[in-house]
Amino acid sequence: MTDSTAPIGRRRILIAGSAAAAAVGLGVAATAGRAEAEAESPRVAPAAATVCTLTKELTEGPYYLEHALVRSDVSEGKPGIPLQLALTVVDNATCAPLNKALVEIWYCDALGEYSGFVGNNGHQEPDNGKFLRGGVLTGSDGIAKLTGIYPGWYRGRCIHIHLKVHTDVTLTSDGSFTGGNEIHTGQLFFSETVTQAVAKLSPYSTNTVPRTTLNADGIYDGGGAASGLLTLTALGSSPSAGYKGTLTVGVDPDA
């Protein structure tokens, strides 16, 4: 059940942390050490190398299904704590936001089951082949906003969400999409501290499959935001209120 660790291609992509998102409109972002100085001198533009970190794409894994629905809420009523995603897609050469790029996600539920493959993690539950799958088009600001639940886990992998970015897709009458160019395949990862808190809550606590930690995962390489690690912000005073995850994903639109 473990995803293959082989990369799916040789394209290089750029993933910057959410701290860079505020500077997307300028095409550059300050490093943490320069933030205060640049606030006083907004015309200062650091080199692009200080903005973005290049990293290889990550495996698609065995659970991808085509013809996902174009929709912002992928939860399909699945139990779990709320998760909001705000993913900013930018051109890796200029850091300019990509408009009308389709950002697609898919991931397992609290018991580690993927829609279309239920039973692979040892739990039997209704399977409509659609839950926790879907995508949305970015706006002119490059942001794709999606909602769902915090992922669960299955044997051999840490908690993660799969991600694809497509350009030039055609929306179809059945609520899906077709055509276009697939310019990025990767994964999103979660803070181990947050995951530990979530794992104590129901229904996650009923998942008896041993959980692989972030640092023990065979695909996450410890690179932080450059490797897809989300910045998580609590939506309330307790873990049960849920989290918002943000990340800026840079791609080569001509790939």
Tab-separated table of C-alpha atoms in Angstrom:
chain	number	residue	atom	x	y	z
A	1	MET	CA	0.000	0.000	0.000
A	2	THR	CA	3.012	2.280	0.280
A	3	ASP	CA	3.431	4.851	-2.499
A	4	SER	CA	6.407	4.343	-4.779
A	5	THR	CA	9.272	6.661	-3.943
A	6	ALA	CA	10.326	7.079	-7.570
A	7	PRO	CA	9.631	10.567	-8.967
A	8	ILE	CA	7.206	10.609	-11.885
A	9	GLY	CA	9.205	12.970	-14.040
A	10	ARG	CA	12.259	15.170	-14.352
A	11	ARG	CA	10.477	18.505	-14.304
A	12	ARG	CA	11.584	20.729	-11.450
A	13	ILE	CA	9.023	22.711	-9.526
A	14	LEU	CA	9.254	25.457	-7.009
A	15	ILE	CA	7.408	25.518	-3.736
A	16	ALA	CA	7.692	28.537	-1.503
A	17	GLY	CA	6.251	28.814	2.012
A	18	SER	CA	3.149	30.785	2.721
A	19	ALA	CA	5.337	33.647	3.897
A	20	ALA	CA	6.041	34.348	0.239
A	21	ALA	CA	2.378	34.503	-0.690
A	22	ALA	CA	1.949	38.107	0.382
A	23	ALA	CA	4.663	39.190	-2.035
A	24	VAL	CA	3.394	37.299	-5.083
A	25	GLY	CA	1.951	40.452	-6.596
A	26	LEU	CA	5.384	42.071	-6.521
A	27	GLY	CA	7.010	39.027	-8.070
A	28	VAL	CA	9.483	38.759	-5.174
A	29	ALA	CA	9.436	37.993	-1.469
A	30	ALA	CA	11.670	39.083	1.342
A	31	THR	CA	13.669	36.666	3.390
A	32	ALA	CA	12.793	36.673	7.082
A	33	GLY	CA	15.873	38.715	7.899
A	34	ARG	CA	14.950	41.440	5.393
A	35	ALA	CA	11.263	41.711	6.114
A	36	GLU	CA	11.463	44.792	8.343
A	37	ALA	CA	13.891	46.647	6.098
A	38	GLU	CA	11.802	46.048	3.004
A	39	ALA	CA	8.661	47.200	4.752
A	40	GLU	CA	10.407	50.573	5.065
A	41	SER	CA	11.757	50.457	1.498
A	42	PRO	CA	9.111	48.663	-0.592
A	43	ARG	CA	10.979	49.259	-3.852
A	44	VAL	CA	13.839	46.984	-2.809
A	45	ALA	CA	13.611	43.770	-4.869
A	46	PRO	CA	15.798	40.836	-3.783
A	47	ALA	CA	17.021	38.335	-6.324
A	48	ALA	CA	14.618	35.589	-7.282
A	49	ALA	CA	16.962	33.039	-5.710
A	50	THR	CA	16.030	34.364	-2.280
A	51	VAL	CA	12.342	33.805	-2.998
A	52	CYS	CA	12.021	30.285	-4.260
A	53	THR	CA	13.463	26.866	-3.606
A	54	LEU	CA	13.499	24.349	-6.417
A	55	THR	CA	12.485	20.790	-5.644
A	56	LYS	CA	11.588	17.707	-7.631
A	57	GLU	CA	8.038	16.558	-8.138
A	58	LEU	CA	6.676	13.782	-5.944
A	59	THR	CA	5.035	10.514	-6.865
A	60	GLU	CA	1.395	10.413	-7.923
A	61	GLY	CA	0.897	7.231	-5.921
A	62	PRO	CA	-1.512	4.359	-6.610
A	63	TYR	CA	-4.829	6.036	-5.766
A	64	TYR	CA	-5.392	8.626	-8.485
A	65	LEU	CA	-8.712	8.600	-10.335
A	66	GLU	CA	-9.436	10.690	-13.418
A	67	HIS	CA	-12.560	12.824	-13.922
A	68	ALA	CA	-12.554	14.397	-10.479
A	69	LEU	CA	-15.309	16.914	-9.819
A	70	VAL	CA	-14.567	20.613	-10.041
A	71	ARG	CA	-15.715	21.779	-6.600
A	72	SER	CA	-14.348	23.610	-3.593
A	73	ASP	CA	-15.722	21.240	-0.903
A	74	VAL	CA	-14.429	17.680	-1.257
A	75	SER	CA	-15.605	16.328	2.099
A	76	GLU	CA	-18.717	14.452	0.903
A	77	GLY	CA	-19.902	14.380	4.517
A	78	LYS	CA	-16.902	12.414	5.748
A	79	PRO	CA	-16.376	12.735	9.538
A	80	GLY	CA	-13.271	14.556	10.670
A	81	ILE	CA	-12.043	17.915	11.818
A	82	PRO	CA	-12.369	20.808	9.329
A	83	LEU	CA	-9.543	21.615	6.951
A	84	GLN	CA	-9.298	24.701	4.754
A	85	LEU	CA	-6.642	24.932	2.053
A	86	ALA	CA	-5.439	28.111	0.351
A	87	LEU	CA	-2.858	27.162	-2.275
A	88	THR	CA	-1.251	29.917	-4.337
A	89	VAL	CA	0.073	28.833	-7.738
A	90	VAL	CA	2.794	30.991	-9.276
A	91	ASP	CA	5.041	30.931	-12.331
A	92	ASN	CA	8.443	29.751	-11.137
A	93	ALA	CA	10.312	32.116	-13.425
A	94	THR	CA	8.526	35.315	-12.381
A	95	CYS	CA	6.564	34.451	-9.217
A	96	ALA	CA	3.513	35.922	-10.974
A	97	PRO	CA	0.210	34.220	-10.005
A	98	LEU	CA	-1.270	31.717	-12.439
A	99	ASN	CA	-4.882	32.449	-13.342
A	100	LYS	CA	-7.359	29.658	-14.177
A	101	ALA	CA	-4.998	26.832	-13.252
A	102	LEU	CA	-6.923	23.837	-11.950
A	103	VAL	CA	-5.623	22.648	-8.591
A	104	GLU	CA	-6.704	19.060	-7.919
A	105	ILE	CA	-6.380	17.172	-4.630
A	106	TRP	CA	-7.144	13.656	-3.415
A	107	TYR	CA	-6.474	11.955	-0.097
A	108	CYS	CA	-7.656	9.351	2.386
A	109	ASP	CA	-10.301	9.751	5.093
A	110	ALA	CA	-9.806	9.493	8.863
A	111	LEU	CA	-9.592	5.698	8.630
A	112	GLY	CA	-6.999	5.756	5.874
A	113	GLU	CA	-9.352	4.772	3.055
A	114	TYR	CA	-9.349	6.327	-0.418
A	115	SER	CA	-12.592	6.634	-2.342
A	116	GLY	CA	-12.642	4.056	-5.106
A	117	PHE	CA	-10.295	1.812	-3.093
A	118	VAL	CA	-12.112	1.338	0.220
A	119	GLY	CA	-10.938	-1.727	2.126
A	120	ASN	CA	-7.260	-1.370	1.309
A	121	ASN	CA	-6.577	-0.085	4.827
A	122	GLY	CA	-8.691	-2.721	6.547
A	123	HIS	CA	-11.938	-0.784	7.039
A	124	GLN	CA	-15.241	-1.411	5.326
A	125	GLU	CA	-17.351	1.676	4.663
A	126	PRO	CA	-19.547	3.113	1.886
A	127	ASP	CA	-17.537	3.982	-1.206
A	128	ASN	CA	-18.900	6.399	-3.792
A	129	GLY	CA	-15.561	6.839	-5.560
A	130	LYS	CA	-15.745	10.595	-4.998
A	131	PHE	CA	-15.077	11.542	-1.391
A	132	LEU	CA	-12.015	13.675	-0.706
A	133	ARG	CA	-11.383	14.209	-4.410
A	134	GLY	CA	-11.833	17.378	-6.420
A	135	GLY	CA	-10.321	20.584	-7.677
A	136	VAL	CA	-10.905	24.266	-8.325
A	137	LEU	CA	-9.623	26.918	-10.699
A	138	THR	CA	-7.329	29.581	-9.336
A	139	GLY	CA	-8.416	33.200	-9.482
A	140	SER	CA	-6.431	36.112	-10.860
A	141	ASP	CA	-4.502	36.069	-7.567
A	142	GLY	CA	-3.396	32.482	-8.243
A	143	ILE	CA	-5.187	31.156	-5.162
A	144	ALA	CA	-7.171	27.909	-5.068
A	145	LYS	CA	-9.396	27.522	-2.013
A	146	LEU	CA	-10.595	24.054	-1.023
A	147	THR	CA	-12.261	22.605	2.050
A	148	GLY	CA	-12.428	19.088	3.418
A	149	ILE	CA	-11.293	17.249	6.524
A	150	TYR	CA	-7.873	16.687	8.033
A	151	PRO	CA	-6.473	13.512	6.431
A	152	GLY	CA	-6.089	10.202	8.194
A	153	TRP	CA	-3.316	7.696	7.552
A	154	TYR	CA	-2.659	4.286	6.099
A	155	ARG	CA	0.117	1.784	6.612
A	156	GLY	CA	3.566	2.949	5.549
A	157	ARG	CA	2.843	6.645	4.884
A	158	CYS	CA	2.632	9.777	6.959
A	159	ILE	CA	-0.427	12.007	6.696
A	160	HIS	CA	-0.467	13.751	3.315
A	161	ILE	CA	-2.591	15.087	0.476
A	162	HIS	CA	-1.899	14.435	-3.194
A	163	LEU	CA	-1.812	17.415	-5.545
A	164	LYS	CA	-1.908	18.083	-9.278
A	165	VAL	CA	-1.908	21.368	-11.151
A	166	HIS	CA	-3.388	21.565	-14.649
A	167	THR	CA	-3.567	24.441	-17.128
A	168	ASP	CA	-5.893	25.053	-20.092
A	169	VAL	CA	-8.523	22.555	-18.955
A	170	THR	CA	-12.066	22.504	-20.333
A	171	LEU	CA	-14.877	22.285	-17.792
A	172	THR	CA	-17.501	19.685	-18.675
A	173	SER	CA	-21.272	19.611	-18.208
A	174	ASP	CA	-21.028	16.765	-15.681
A	175	GLY	CA	-19.055	18.955	-13.263
A	176	SER	CA	-15.628	17.602	-14.131
A	177	PHE	CA	-12.897	18.710	-16.553
A	178	THR	CA	-11.025	17.404	-19.550
A	179	GLY	CA	-7.911	18.142	-21.585
A	180	GLY	CA	-5.288	20.673	-20.626
A	181	ASN	CA	-1.709	20.235	-19.497
A	182	GLU	CA	-0.630	18.554	-16.276
A	183	ILE	CA	2.243	20.733	-15.101
A	184	HIS	CA	2.798	19.543	-11.554
A	185	THR	CA	2.276	16.467	-9.395
A	186	GLY	CA	3.215	16.612	-5.734
A	187	GLN	CA	2.101	16.092	-2.153
A	188	LEU	CA	1.195	18.290	0.804
A	189	PHE	CA	2.410	17.442	4.305
A	190	PHE	CA	1.333	18.286	7.845
A	191	SER	CA	3.104	19.297	11.036
A	192	GLU	CA	3.747	16.308	13.266
A	193	THR	CA	2.798	18.357	16.325
A	194	VAL	CA	-0.635	19.140	14.880
A	195	THR	CA	-1.104	15.585	13.639
A	196	GLN	CA	-0.387	14.187	17.110
A	197	ALA	CA	-3.196	16.328	18.525
A	198	VAL	CA	-5.607	15.403	15.739
A	199	ALA	CA	-4.843	11.682	16.040
A	200	LYS	CA	-6.233	11.694	19.590
A	201	LEU	CA	-9.659	12.834	18.371
A	202	SER	CA	-12.487	10.698	17.020
A	203	PRO	CA	-12.762	9.310	14.386
A	204	TYR	CA	-8.976	9.383	13.892
A	205	SER	CA	-8.444	7.634	17.219
A	206	THR	CA	-10.356	4.599	15.918
A	207	ASN	CA	-7.813	4.049	13.144
A	208	THR	CA	-5.749	1.199	14.590
A	209	VAL	CA	-3.252	1.032	11.717
A	210	PRO	CA	0.221	2.093	12.931
A	211	ARG	CA	0.894	5.701	11.931
A	212	THR	CA	4.114	6.623	10.146
A	213	THR	CA	5.481	9.922	11.427
A	214	LEU	CA	6.492	12.783	9.157
A	215	ASN	CA	10.202	12.258	9.765
A	216	ALA	CA	9.939	8.511	9.141
A	217	ASP	CA	8.088	8.882	5.848
A	218	GLY	CA	9.830	7.540	2.765
A	219	ILE	CA	8.719	10.394	0.500
A	220	TYR	CA	8.836	13.558	2.603
A	221	ASP	CA	12.492	14.621	2.629
A	222	GLY	CA	12.524	17.085	5.513
A	223	GLY	CA	12.709	20.152	3.295
A	224	GLY	CA	9.866	22.045	4.974
A	225	ALA	CA	7.783	24.271	2.700
A	226	ALA	CA	10.143	23.473	-0.169
A	227	SER	CA	8.982	19.869	0.127
A	228	GLY	CA	5.280	20.636	0.445
A	229	LEU	CA	4.961	21.189	4.206
A	230	LEU	CA	1.866	23.312	4.808
A	231	THR	CA	1.764	26.250	7.169
A	232	LEU	CA	-1.110	25.374	9.519
A	233	THR	CA	-3.188	27.933	11.388
A	234	ALA	CA	-5.715	26.882	14.028
A	235	LEU	CA	-9.314	27.819	13.265
A	236	GLY	CA	-10.249	27.849	16.936
A	237	SER	CA	-9.014	27.329	20.464
A	238	SER	CA	-8.894	23.523	20.246
A	239	PRO	CA	-7.769	20.998	17.600
A	240	SER	CA	-11.381	19.939	17.025
A	241	ALA	CA	-12.077	23.367	15.491
A	242	GLY	CA	-9.821	22.490	12.590
A	243	TYR	CA	-6.981	24.123	10.673
A	244	LYS	CA	-6.204	26.239	7.651
A	245	GLY	CA	-3.273	25.136	5.514
A	246	THR	CA	-1.454	27.522	3.183
A	247	LEU	CA	1.362	27.078	0.702
A	248	THR	CA	2.665	28.812	-2.399
A	249	VAL	CA	3.360	26.343	-5.204
A	250	GLY	CA	5.522	27.501	-8.076
A	251	VAL	CA	5.342	25.667	-11.376
A	252	ASP	CA	6.687	25.872	-14.891
A	253	PRO	CA	3.548	26.642	-16.927
A	254	ASP	CA	5.322	25.545	-20.109
A	255	ALA	CA	6.317	22.137	-18.748
